[in-house]
PDB file of C-alpha atoms in Angstrom:
ATOM      1  CA  UNK Z  13      32.874  21.669  18.715  1.00  0.00           C
ATOM      2  CA  UNK Z  14      33.210  19.509  21.866  1.00  0.00           C
ATOM      3  CA  UNK Z  15      36.026  20.886  24.043  1.00  0.00           C
ATOM      4  CA  UNK Z  16      37.505  17.383  24.382  1.00  0.00           C
ATOM      5  CA  UNK Z  17      38.416  17.406  20.745  1.00  0.00           C
ATOM      6  CA  UNK Z  18      40.264  20.696  20.821  1.00  0.00           C
ATOM      7  CA  UNK Z  19      44.095  20.471  21.195  1.00  0.00           C
ATOM      8  CA  UNK Z  20      45.444  22.483  24.007  1.00  0.00           C
ATOM      9  CA  UNK Z  21      42.121  23.361  25.594  1.00  0.00           C
ATOM     10  CA  UNK Z  22      42.210  23.198  29.314  1.00  0.00           C
ATOM     11  CA  UNK Z  23      38.717  24.377  30.040  1.00  0.00           C
ATOM     12  CA  UNK Z  24      35.436  23.904  28.391  1.00  0.00           C
ATOM     13  CA  UNK Z  25      34.486  27.194  26.629  1.00  0.00           C
ATOM     14  CA  UNK Z  26      31.199  28.701  27.533  1.00  0.00           C
ATOM     15  CA  UNK Z  27      28.660  29.069  24.687  1.00  0.00           C
ATOM     16  CA  UNK Z  28      29.202  32.033  22.337  1.00  0.00           C
ATOM     17  CA  UNK Z  29      26.955  35.003  23.130  1.00  0.00           C
ATOM     18  CA  UNK Z  30      24.616  36.381  20.517  1.00  0.00           C
ATOM     19  CA  UNK Z  31      24.154  40.153  20.863  1.00  0.00           C
ATOM     20  CA  UNK Z  32      23.060  41.044  24.393  1.00  0.00           C
ATOM     21  CA  UNK Z  33      21.841  37.551  25.172  1.00  0.00           C
ATOM     22  CA  UNK Z  34      23.481  35.823  28.207  1.00  0.00           C
ATOM     23  CA  UNK Z  35      23.917  32.144  28.250  1.00  0.00           C
ATOM     24  CA  UNK Z  36      21.566  30.547  30.865  1.00  0.00           C
ATOM     25  CA  UNK Z  37      22.610  27.856  33.372  1.00  0.00           C
ATOM     26  CA  UNK Z  38      25.983  27.349  31.806  1.00  0.00           C
ATOM     27  CA  UNK Z  39      28.347  25.481  34.179  1.00  0.00           C
ATOM     28  CA  UNK Z  40      31.793  26.933  34.754  1.00  0.00           C
ATOM     29  CA  UNK Z  41      34.243  24.097  34.179  1.00  0.00           C
ATOM     30  CA  UNK Z  42      37.802  23.960  35.135  1.00  0.00           C
ATOM     31  CA  UNK Z  43      39.309  20.918  33.420  1.00  0.00           C
ATOM     32  CA  UNK Z  44      38.598  18.396  30.621  1.00  0.00           C
ATOM     33  CA  UNK Z  45      37.386  15.618  32.812  1.00  0.00           C
ATOM     34  CA  UNK Z  46      34.655  17.780  34.199  1.00  0.00           C
ATOM     35  CA  UNK Z  47      33.020  18.359  30.787  1.00  0.00           C
ATOM     36  CA  UNK Z  48      29.407  17.261  31.164  1.00  0.00           C
ATOM     37  CA  UNK Z  49      28.361  14.231  29.227  1.00  0.00           C
ATOM     38  CA  UNK Z  50      25.298  14.431  26.885  1.00  0.00           C
ATOM     39  CA  UNK Z  51      23.274  12.620  29.445  1.00  0.00           C
ATOM     40  CA  UNK Z  52      24.081  14.839  32.490  1.00  0.00           C
ATOM     41  CA  UNK Z  53      22.438  17.917  33.928  1.00  0.00           C
ATOM     42  CA  UNK Z  54      21.860  20.868  31.645  1.00  0.00           C
ATOM     43  CA  UNK Z  55      23.192  19.120  28.663  1.00  0.00           C
ATOM     44  CA  UNK Z  56      20.674  16.300  28.446  1.00  0.00           C
ATOM     45  CA  UNK Z  57      19.622  15.506  24.908  1.00  0.00           C
ATOM     46  CA  UNK Z  58      15.864  15.489  24.374  1.00  0.00           C
ATOM     47  CA  UNK Z  59      14.495  12.257  23.149  1.00  0.00           C
ATOM     48  CA  UNK Z  60      10.964  13.665  22.454  1.00  0.00           C
ATOM     49  CA  UNK Z  61       9.914  13.166  18.801  1.00  0.00           C
ATOM     50  CA  UNK Z  62      10.127  16.151  16.463  1.00  0.00           C
ATOM     51  CA  UNK Z  63       6.824  17.249  15.043  1.00  0.00           C
ATOM     52  CA  UNK Z  64       8.228  18.893  11.925  1.00  0.00           C
ATOM     53  CA  UNK Z  65       7.164  15.966   9.687  1.00  0.00           C
ATOM     54  CA  UNK Z  66       4.294  16.662   7.347  1.00  0.00           C
ATOM     55  CA  UNK Z  67       3.450  12.985   7.268  1.00  0.00           C
ATOM     56  CA  UNK Z  68       3.107  12.873  11.092  1.00  0.00           C
ATOM     57  CA  UNK Z  69       1.085  16.096  11.067  1.00  0.00           C
ATOM     58  CA  UNK Z  70      -1.222  14.606   8.408  1.00  0.00           C
ATOM     59  CA  UNK Z  71      -1.855  11.573  10.600  1.00  0.00           C
ATOM     60  CA  UNK Z  72      -2.519  13.723  13.666  1.00  0.00           C
ATOM     61  CA  UNK Z  73      -4.983  15.828  11.718  1.00  0.00           C
ATOM     62  CA  UNK Z  74      -6.858  12.702  10.776  1.00  0.00           C
ATOM     63  CA  UNK Z  75      -8.067  12.344  14.319  1.00  0.00           C
ATOM     64  CA  UNK Z  76      -7.426   9.951  17.237  1.00  0.00           C
ATOM     65  CA  UNK Z  77      -8.557   6.889  15.469  1.00  0.00           C
ATOM     66  CA  UNK Z  78      -8.004   7.306  11.660  1.00  0.00           C
ATOM     67  CA  UNK Z  79      -9.354   4.555   9.344  1.00  0.00           C
ATOM     68  CA  UNK Z  80      -6.843   3.000   7.011  1.00  0.00           C
ATOM     69  CA  UNK Z  81      -7.886   1.036   3.874  1.00  0.00           C
ATOM     70  CA  UNK Z  82      -5.726  -1.985   3.471  1.00  0.00           C
ATOM     71  CA  UNK Z  83      -6.272  -4.381   0.631  1.00  0.00           C
ATOM     72  CA  UNK Z  84      -5.004  -7.877  -0.319  1.00  0.00           C
ATOM     73  CA  UNK Z  85      -5.167  -9.865  -3.578  1.00  0.00           C
ATOM     74  CA  UNK Z  86      -4.314 -13.561  -3.326  1.00  0.00           C
ATOM     75  CA  UNK Z  87      -4.148 -15.988  -6.236  1.00  0.00           C
ATOM     76  CA  UNK Z  88      -4.544 -19.747  -5.935  1.00  0.00           C
ATOM     77  CA  UNK Z  89      -3.950 -22.563  -8.350  1.00  0.00           C
ATOM     78  CA  UNK Z  90      -5.166 -26.122  -8.204  1.00  0.00           C
ATOM     79  CA  UNK Z  91      -2.385 -28.416  -7.146  1.00  0.00           C
ATOM     80  CA  UNK Z  92      -4.359 -31.565  -6.315  1.00  0.00           C
ATOM     81  CA  UNK Z  93      -7.520 -33.232  -7.627  1.00  0.00           C
ATOM     82  CA  UNK Z  94     -10.011 -32.894  -4.743  1.00  0.00           C
ATOM     83  CA  UNK Z  95     -13.727 -33.726  -4.701  1.00  0.00           C
ATOM     84  CA  UNK Z  96     -15.454 -30.584  -3.417  1.00  0.00           C
ATOM     85  CA  UNK Z  97     -19.069 -30.708  -2.318  1.00  0.00           C
ATOM     86  CA  UNK Z  98     -21.752 -27.999  -2.387  1.00  0.00           C
ATOM     87  CA  UNK Z  99     -21.391 -27.915   1.411  1.00  0.00           C
ATOM     88  CA  UNK Z 100     -17.888 -26.519   0.943  1.00  0.00           C
ATOM     89  CA  UNK Z 101     -19.306 -23.593  -1.077  1.00  0.00           C
ATOM     90  CA  UNK Z 102     -21.932 -22.953   1.616  1.00  0.00           C
ATOM     91  CA  UNK Z 103     -19.305 -23.071   4.424  1.00  0.00           C
ATOM     92  CA  UNK Z 104     -17.225 -20.530   2.292  1.00  0.00           C
ATOM     93  CA  UNK Z 105     -20.253 -18.177   2.107  1.00  0.00           C
ATOM     94  CA  UNK Z 106     -20.628 -18.431   5.880  1.00  0.00           C
ATOM     95  CA  UNK Z 107     -16.910 -17.701   6.262  1.00  0.00           C
ATOM     96  CA  UNK Z 108     -17.284 -14.566   4.172  1.00  0.00           C
ATOM     97  CA  UNK Z 109     -20.014 -13.342   6.508  1.00  0.00           C
ATOM     98  CA  UNK Z 110     -17.873 -14.185   9.474  1.00  0.00           C
ATOM     99  CA  UNK Z 111     -14.910 -12.235   8.089  1.00  0.00           C
ATOM    100  CA  UNK Z 112     -17.160  -9.246   7.404  1.00  0.00           C
ATOM    101  CA  UNK Z 113     -18.245  -9.223  11.005  1.00  0.00           C
ATOM    102  CA  UNK Z 114     -14.544  -9.094  12.035  1.00  0.00           C
ATOM    103  CA  UNK Z 115     -13.920  -6.096   9.727  1.00  0.00           C
ATOM    104  CA  UNK Z 116     -12.492  -7.919   6.683  1.00  0.00           C
ATOM    105  CA  UNK Z 117     -14.625  -7.530   3.486  1.00  0.00           C
ATOM    106  CA  UNK Z 118     -14.253 -10.027   0.693  1.00  0.00           C
ATOM    107  CA  UNK Z 119     -14.842  -7.879  -2.326  1.00  0.00           C
ATOM    108  CA  UNK Z 120     -14.920 -10.706  -4.715  1.00  0.00           C
ATOM    109  CA  UNK Z 121     -13.878 -14.231  -5.733  1.00  0.00           C
ATOM    110  CA  UNK Z 122     -12.607 -14.243  -9.369  1.00  0.00           C
ATOM    111  CA  UNK Z 123     -12.119 -16.841 -11.989  1.00  0.00           C
ATOM    112  CA  UNK Z 124      -8.614 -16.238 -13.343  1.00  0.00           C
ATOM    113  CA  UNK Z 125      -8.210 -19.703 -14.923  1.00  0.00           C
ATOM    114  CA  UNK Z 126      -6.723 -19.953 -18.468  1.00  0.00           C
ATOM    115  CA  UNK Z 127      -5.694 -16.309 -18.398  1.00  0.00           C
ATOM    116  CA  UNK Z 128      -2.297 -17.527 -17.169  1.00  0.00           C
ATOM    117  CA  UNK Z 129      -0.883 -21.029 -16.675  1.00  0.00           C
ATOM    118  CA  UNK Z 130      -0.248 -20.482 -12.989  1.00  0.00           C
ATOM    119  CA  UNK Z 131      -3.596 -19.276 -11.650  1.00  0.00           C
ATOM    120  CA  UNK Z 132      -7.184 -20.497 -11.119  1.00  0.00           C
ATOM    121  CA  UNK Z 133      -8.952 -18.460  -8.431  1.00  0.00           C
ATOM    122  CA  UNK Z 134      -8.349 -15.005  -6.931  1.00  0.00           C
ATOM    123  CA  UNK Z 135      -9.603 -13.686  -3.631  1.00  0.00           C
ATOM    124  CA  UNK Z 136      -9.775  -9.909  -3.056  1.00  0.00           C
ATOM    125  CA  UNK Z 137     -10.249  -8.716   0.569  1.00  0.00           C
ATOM    126  CA  UNK Z 138      -9.913  -5.381   2.287  1.00  0.00           C
ATOM    127  CA  UNK Z 139     -10.037  -4.069   5.810  1.00  0.00           C
ATOM    128  CA  UNK Z 140      -8.631  -1.546   8.375  1.00  0.00           C
ATOM    129  CA  UNK Z 141      -5.491  -3.382   9.316  1.00  0.00           C
ATOM    130  CA  UNK Z 142      -2.801  -5.480   7.688  1.00  0.00           C
ATOM    131  CA  UNK Z 143      -2.780  -8.190  10.332  1.00  0.00           C
ATOM    132  CA  UNK Z 144      -6.457  -8.554   9.985  1.00  0.00           C
ATOM    133  CA  UNK Z 145      -6.150  -9.281   6.285  1.00  0.00           C
ATOM    134  CA  UNK Z 146      -3.279 -11.787   6.922  1.00  0.00           C
ATOM    135  CA  UNK Z 147      -5.480 -13.617   9.501  1.00  0.00           C
ATOM    136  CA  UNK Z 148      -8.484 -13.598   7.124  1.00  0.00           C
ATOM    137  CA  UNK Z 149      -6.454 -14.969   4.215  1.00  0.00           C
ATOM    138  CA  UNK Z 150      -5.155 -17.787   6.474  1.00  0.00           C
ATOM    139  CA  UNK Z 151      -8.820 -18.759   7.213  1.00  0.00           C
ATOM    140  CA  UNK Z 152      -9.642 -18.579   3.529  1.00  0.00           C
ATOM    141  CA  UNK Z 153      -6.687 -20.784   2.603  1.00  0.00           C
ATOM    142  CA  UNK Z 154      -7.710 -23.426   5.215  1.00  0.00           C
ATOM    143  CA  UNK Z 155     -11.256 -23.619   3.906  1.00  0.00           C
ATOM    144  CA  UNK Z 156     -12.611 -26.793   2.405  1.00  0.00           C
ATOM    145  CA  UNK Z 157     -13.413 -24.928  -0.791  1.00  0.00           C
ATOM    146  CA  UNK Z 158      -9.697 -24.225  -1.403  1.00  0.00           C
ATOM    147  CA  UNK Z 159      -8.425 -27.571  -0.382  1.00  0.00           C
ATOM    148  CA  UNK Z 160      -5.977 -28.953  -2.874  1.00  0.00           C
ATOM    149  CA  UNK Z 161      -4.771 -25.465  -3.971  1.00  0.00           C
ATOM    150  CA  UNK Z 162      -1.729 -23.440  -3.314  1.00  0.00           C
ATOM    151  CA  UNK Z 163      -0.929 -19.710  -3.247  1.00  0.00           C
ATOM    152  CA  UNK Z 164       0.979 -18.617  -6.354  1.00  0.00           C
ATOM    153  CA  UNK Z 165       0.897 -14.795  -5.857  1.00  0.00           C
ATOM    154  CA  UNK Z 166      -0.220 -12.512  -3.005  1.00  0.00           C
ATOM    155  CA  UNK Z 167       0.197  -8.754  -2.739  1.00  0.00           C
ATOM    156  CA  UNK Z 168      -0.954  -6.284  -0.104  1.00  0.00           C
ATOM    157  CA  UNK Z 169      -1.251  -2.469  -0.233  1.00  0.00           C
ATOM    158  CA  UNK Z 170      -2.849   0.494   1.508  1.00  0.00           C
ATOM    159  CA  UNK Z 171      -4.668   3.601   0.434  1.00  0.00           C
ATOM    160  CA  UNK Z 172      -2.374   6.646   0.623  1.00  0.00           C
ATOM    161  CA  UNK Z 173      -2.355   9.877  -1.354  1.00  0.00           C
ATOM    162  CA  UNK Z 174      -2.215   8.976  -5.044  1.00  0.00           C
ATOM    163  CA  UNK Z 175       0.428  10.636  -7.145  1.00  0.00           C
ATOM    164  CA  UNK Z 176      -1.898  11.653  -9.993  1.00  0.00           C
ATOM    165  CA  UNK Z 177      -4.647  13.118  -7.873  1.00  0.00           C
ATOM    166  CA  UNK Z 178      -4.522  14.111  -4.194  1.00  0.00           C
ATOM    167  CA  UNK Z 179      -8.206  13.617  -3.792  1.00  0.00           C
ATOM    168  CA  UNK Z 180      -8.359  10.122  -5.407  1.00  0.00           C
ATOM    169  CA  UNK Z 181      -9.596   7.279  -3.253  1.00  0.00           C
ATOM    170  CA  UNK Z 182     -10.027   3.656  -4.402  1.00  0.00           C
ATOM    171  CA  UNK Z 183     -13.407   2.522  -5.398  1.00  0.00           C
ATOM    172  CA  UNK Z 184     -13.398  -0.226  -2.701  1.00  0.00           C
ATOM    173  CA  UNK Z 185     -12.608   2.374   0.019  1.00  0.00           C
ATOM    174  CA  UNK Z 186     -15.584   4.438  -1.139  1.00  0.00           C
ATOM    175  CA  UNK Z 187     -17.962   1.560  -0.817  1.00  0.00           C
ATOM    176  CA  UNK Z 188     -18.621   1.410  -4.570  1.00  0.00           C
ATOM    177  CA  UNK Z 189     -19.972  -1.980  -5.660  1.00  0.00           C
ATOM    178  CA  UNK Z 190     -17.574  -4.305  -7.449  1.00  0.00           C
ATOM    179  CA  UNK Z 191     -17.727  -4.768 -11.138  1.00  0.00           C
ATOM    180  CA  UNK Z 192     -17.912  -8.019 -12.997  1.00  0.00           C
ATOM    181  CA  UNK Z 193     -14.355  -8.016 -14.397  1.00  0.00           C
ATOM    182  CA  UNK Z 194     -11.109  -6.856 -12.808  1.00  0.00           C
ATOM    183  CA  UNK Z 195      -7.367  -6.726 -13.542  1.00  0.00           C
ATOM    184  CA  UNK Z 196      -4.634  -6.086 -10.925  1.00  0.00           C
ATOM    185  CA  UNK Z 197      -1.018  -5.429 -11.586  1.00  0.00           C
ATOM    186  CA  UNK Z 198       1.981  -3.893  -9.868  1.00  0.00           C
ATOM    187  CA  UNK Z 199       3.581  -0.553 -10.892  1.00  0.00           C
ATOM    188  CA  UNK Z 200       7.114   0.875 -10.486  1.00  0.00           C
ATOM    189  CA  UNK Z 201       8.157   4.324 -11.687  1.00  0.00           C
ATOM    190  CA  UNK Z 202      11.634   5.287 -12.901  1.00  0.00           C
ATOM    191  CA  UNK Z 203      13.990   6.803 -10.299  1.00  0.00           C
ATOM    192  CA  UNK Z 204      14.046  10.033 -12.344  1.00  0.00           C
ATOM    193  CA  UNK Z 205      10.262  10.331 -11.931  1.00  0.00           C
ATOM    194  CA  UNK Z 206      10.327  11.277  -8.288  1.00  0.00           C
ATOM    195  CA  UNK Z 207      13.080  13.873  -8.673  1.00  0.00           C
ATOM    196  CA  UNK Z 208      12.072  15.702 -11.877  1.00  0.00           C
ATOM    197  CA  UNK Z 209      10.489  19.245 -11.915  1.00  0.00           C
ATOM    198  CA  UNK Z 210       7.136  18.894 -10.144  1.00  0.00           C
ATOM    199  CA  UNK Z 211       5.459  21.046 -12.900  1.00  0.00           C
ATOM    200  CA  UNK Z 212       6.649  18.675 -15.575  1.00  0.00           C
ATOM    201  CA  UNK Z 213       5.579  15.683 -13.774  1.00  0.00           C
ATOM    202  CA  UNK Z 214       2.194  17.251 -12.894  1.00  0.00           C
ATOM    203  CA  UNK Z 215       1.595  17.947 -16.623  1.00  0.00           C
ATOM    204  CA  UNK Z 216       2.275  14.359 -17.497  1.00  0.00           C
ATOM    205  CA  UNK Z 217      -0.145  13.206 -14.838  1.00  0.00           C
ATOM    206  CA  UNK Z 218      -2.862  15.512 -15.967  1.00  0.00           C
ATOM    207  CA  UNK Z 219      -2.499  14.310 -19.592  1.00  0.00           C
ATOM    208  CA  UNK Z 220      -2.646  10.738 -18.349  1.00  0.00           C
ATOM    209  CA  UNK Z 221      -5.723  11.560 -16.245  1.00  0.00           C
ATOM    210  CA  UNK Z 222      -7.549  13.229 -19.136  1.00  0.00           C
ATOM    211  CA  UNK Z 223      -7.190  10.040 -21.188  1.00  0.00           C
ATOM    212  CA  UNK Z 224      -8.333   7.949 -18.247  1.00  0.00           C
ATOM    213  CA  UNK Z 225     -11.546   9.949 -17.952  1.00  0.00           C
ATOM    214  CA  UNK Z 226     -12.611   8.740 -21.395  1.00  0.00           C
ATOM    215  CA  UNK Z 227     -13.509   5.519 -19.658  1.00  0.00           C
ATOM    216  CA  UNK Z 228     -16.069   6.450 -17.082  1.00  0.00           C
ATOM    217  CA  UNK Z 229     -17.218   2.810 -16.794  1.00  0.00           C
ATOM    218  CA  UNK Z 230     -13.940   1.662 -15.328  1.00  0.00           C
ATOM    219  CA  UNK Z 231     -13.342   1.885 -11.569  1.00  0.00           C
ATOM    220  CA  UNK Z 232      -9.823   2.621 -10.404  1.00  0.00           C
ATOM    221  CA  UNK Z 233      -8.165   1.332  -7.271  1.00  0.00           C
ATOM    222  CA  UNK Z 234      -4.661   2.710  -6.895  1.00  0.00           C
ATOM    223  CA  UNK Z 235      -2.974   1.870  -3.656  1.00  0.00           C
ATOM    224  CA  UNK Z 236       0.499   2.195  -2.246  1.00  0.00           C
ATOM    225  CA  UNK Z 237       2.644  -0.977  -2.021  1.00  0.00           C
ATOM    226  CA  UNK Z 238       5.927   0.652  -0.777  1.00  0.00           C
ATOM    227  CA  UNK Z 239       7.564  -1.821   1.675  1.00  0.00           C
ATOM    228  CA  UNK Z 240       4.860  -4.449   1.243  1.00  0.00           C
ATOM    229  CA  UNK Z 241       6.587  -6.037  -1.642  1.00  0.00           C
ATOM    230  CA  UNK Z 242       9.077  -5.439  -4.507  1.00  0.00           C
ATOM    231  CA  UNK Z 243       6.702  -2.804  -6.050  1.00  0.00           C
ATOM    232  CA  UNK Z 244       5.677   0.879  -5.429  1.00  0.00           C
ATOM    233  CA  UNK Z 245       2.040   0.653  -6.333  1.00  0.00           C
ATOM    234  CA  UNK Z 246      -0.772  -1.828  -7.007  1.00  0.00           C
ATOM    235  CA  UNK Z 247      -3.419  -0.874  -9.439  1.00  0.00           C
ATOM    236  CA  UNK Z 248      -6.727  -2.635  -9.868  1.00  0.00           C
ATOM    237  CA  UNK Z 249      -9.238  -1.663 -12.536  1.00  0.00           C
ATOM    238  CA  UNK Z 250     -12.823  -2.956 -12.545  1.00  0.00           C
ATOM    239  CA  UNK Z 251     -15.357  -2.896 -15.390  1.00  0.00           C
ATOM    240  CA  UNK Z 252     -18.567  -4.754 -16.264  1.00  0.00           C
ATOM    241  CA  UNK Z 253     -17.252  -5.489 -19.739  1.00  0.00           C
ATOM    242  CA  UNK Z 254     -13.731  -6.992 -20.258  1.00  0.00           C
ATOM    243  CA  UNK Z 255     -13.250  -5.010 -23.446  1.00  0.00           C
ATOM    244  CA  UNK Z 256     -13.278  -1.730 -21.475  1.00  0.00           C
ATOM    245  CA  UNK Z 257     -10.257  -2.938 -19.507  1.00  0.00           C
ATOM    246  CA  UNK Z 258      -8.445  -3.871 -22.715  1.00  0.00           C
ATOM    247  CA  UNK Z 259      -9.194  -0.536 -24.447  1.00  0.00           C
ATOM    248  CA  UNK Z 260      -8.321   1.526 -21.467  1.00  0.00           C
ATOM    249  CA  UNK Z 261      -4.944  -0.153 -20.889  1.00  0.00           C
ATOM    250  CA  UNK Z 262      -4.119   0.207 -24.587  1.00  0.00           C
ATOM    251  CA  UNK Z 263      -5.345   3.773 -24.785  1.00  0.00           C
ATOM    252  CA  UNK Z 264      -3.153   4.953 -21.820  1.00  0.00           C
ATOM    253  CA  UNK Z 265      -0.045   3.775 -23.555  1.00  0.00           C
ATOM    254  CA  UNK Z 266      -0.082   7.028 -25.652  1.00  0.00           C
ATOM    255  CA  UNK Z 267       1.223   9.441 -22.970  1.00  0.00           C
ATOM    256  CA  UNK Z 268       4.511  10.903 -21.987  1.00  0.00           C
ATOM    257  CA  UNK Z 269       4.280   9.351 -18.560  1.00  0.00           C
ATOM    258  CA  UNK Z 270       4.778   5.885 -20.179  1.00  0.00           C
ATOM    259  CA  UNK Z 271       8.481   6.884 -20.493  1.00  0.00           C
ATOM    260  CA  UNK Z 272       8.870   6.641 -16.724  1.00  0.00           C
ATOM    261  CA  UNK Z 273       7.329   3.154 -16.223  1.00  0.00           C
ATOM    262  CA  UNK Z 274       9.907   0.632 -15.257  1.00  0.00           C
ATOM    263  CA  UNK Z 275       7.687  -2.389 -14.217  1.00  0.00           C
ATOM    264  CA  UNK Z 276       4.025  -3.295 -14.427  1.00  0.00           C
ATOM    265  CA  UNK Z 277       3.781  -7.059 -14.494  1.00  0.00           C
ATOM    266  CA  UNK Z 278       2.451  -9.557 -13.690  1.00  0.00           C
ATOM    267  CA  UNK Z 279      -1.172  -9.003 -14.671  1.00  0.00           C
ATOM    268  CA  UNK Z 280      -3.889 -11.090 -13.065  1.00  0.00           C
ATOM    269  CA  UNK Z 281      -7.302 -10.769 -14.649  1.00  0.00           C
ATOM    270  CA  UNK Z 282     -10.577 -12.439 -13.933  1.00  0.00           C
ATOM    271  CA  UNK Z 283     -14.462 -12.473 -13.701  1.00  0.00           C
ATOM    272  CA  UNK Z 284     -16.302 -12.169 -10.474  1.00  0.00           C
ATOM    273  CA  UNK Z 285     -17.925 -15.444  -9.426  1.00  0.00           C
ATOM    274  CA  UNK Z 286     -19.769 -17.050  -6.550  1.00  0.00           C
ATOM    275  CA  UNK Z 287     -18.359 -19.632  -4.159  1.00  0.00           C
ATOM    276  CA  UNK Z 288     -20.564 -22.257  -5.798  1.00  0.00           C
ATOM    277  CA  UNK Z 289     -19.005 -21.455  -9.211  1.00  0.00           C
ATOM    278  CA  UNK Z 290     -15.529 -22.159  -7.665  1.00  0.00           C
ATOM    279  CA  UNK Z 291     -16.504 -25.732  -7.471  1.00  0.00           C
ATOM    280  CA  UNK Z 292     -16.548 -25.928 -11.377  1.00  0.00           C
ATOM    281  CA  UNK Z 293     -13.426 -23.868 -11.840  1.00  0.00           C
ATOM    282  CA  UNK Z 294     -11.383 -26.186  -9.608  1.00  0.00           C
ATOM    283  CA  UNK Z 295     -12.885 -29.355 -10.888  1.00  0.00           C
TER     284      UNK Z 295
END
């Protein structure tokens, strides 16, 4: 306890000895006013960061310049009737190449029209930095191809260790080619999920994973959305046949882990298309 808070104390007590250990460099003080402040002499408080964080150690072990895999899904809807030319599609293809040279990869353009009343086109882009994706999406939004549209939904996330498998990495981060169909949705667990017995939680996740392996044609992209938005995770599934996505989502309902799902909407689903096909979608 600081001597200034001890009633009747006229001197600052010297630190208590432990065994034969002698206190080092301990000033002998004679009155309360001479008690050293935390920012004086021997009693300075270290401002150096502590290195007992496993998260920080993990980043340090990743090397001097670790690569992060950020991803962004942005959905547009038609808000105005605009005549778009084939030149607008060609310019968009050139923009995709330009963004790739800058490090932002457009994984796909998707026709999400008629799946919901508030969506027509989705753009999926990924890259090594959040600010890069922000800048890339601004360029996409300003393109002639998307003139007369407005953003109705946008969500960013980043690859971190997945809860169901420590060695899982998203398909887009591994460089796996995109499939024809995709669905993306947010995911929020119950508060009890994170504090339950790890063995119990692990069993639920293993059972969930076993069912998921029955759909080898489906690519999984599970990424962390903590602090990016109102959600904890973003999940994007890809398949060449839409029916595979339907059956997998239905099949995975039959697991104990479902009891700990609190939120997993909205869903946005679409087919991968070219920039030229966007002309027809937005007509």
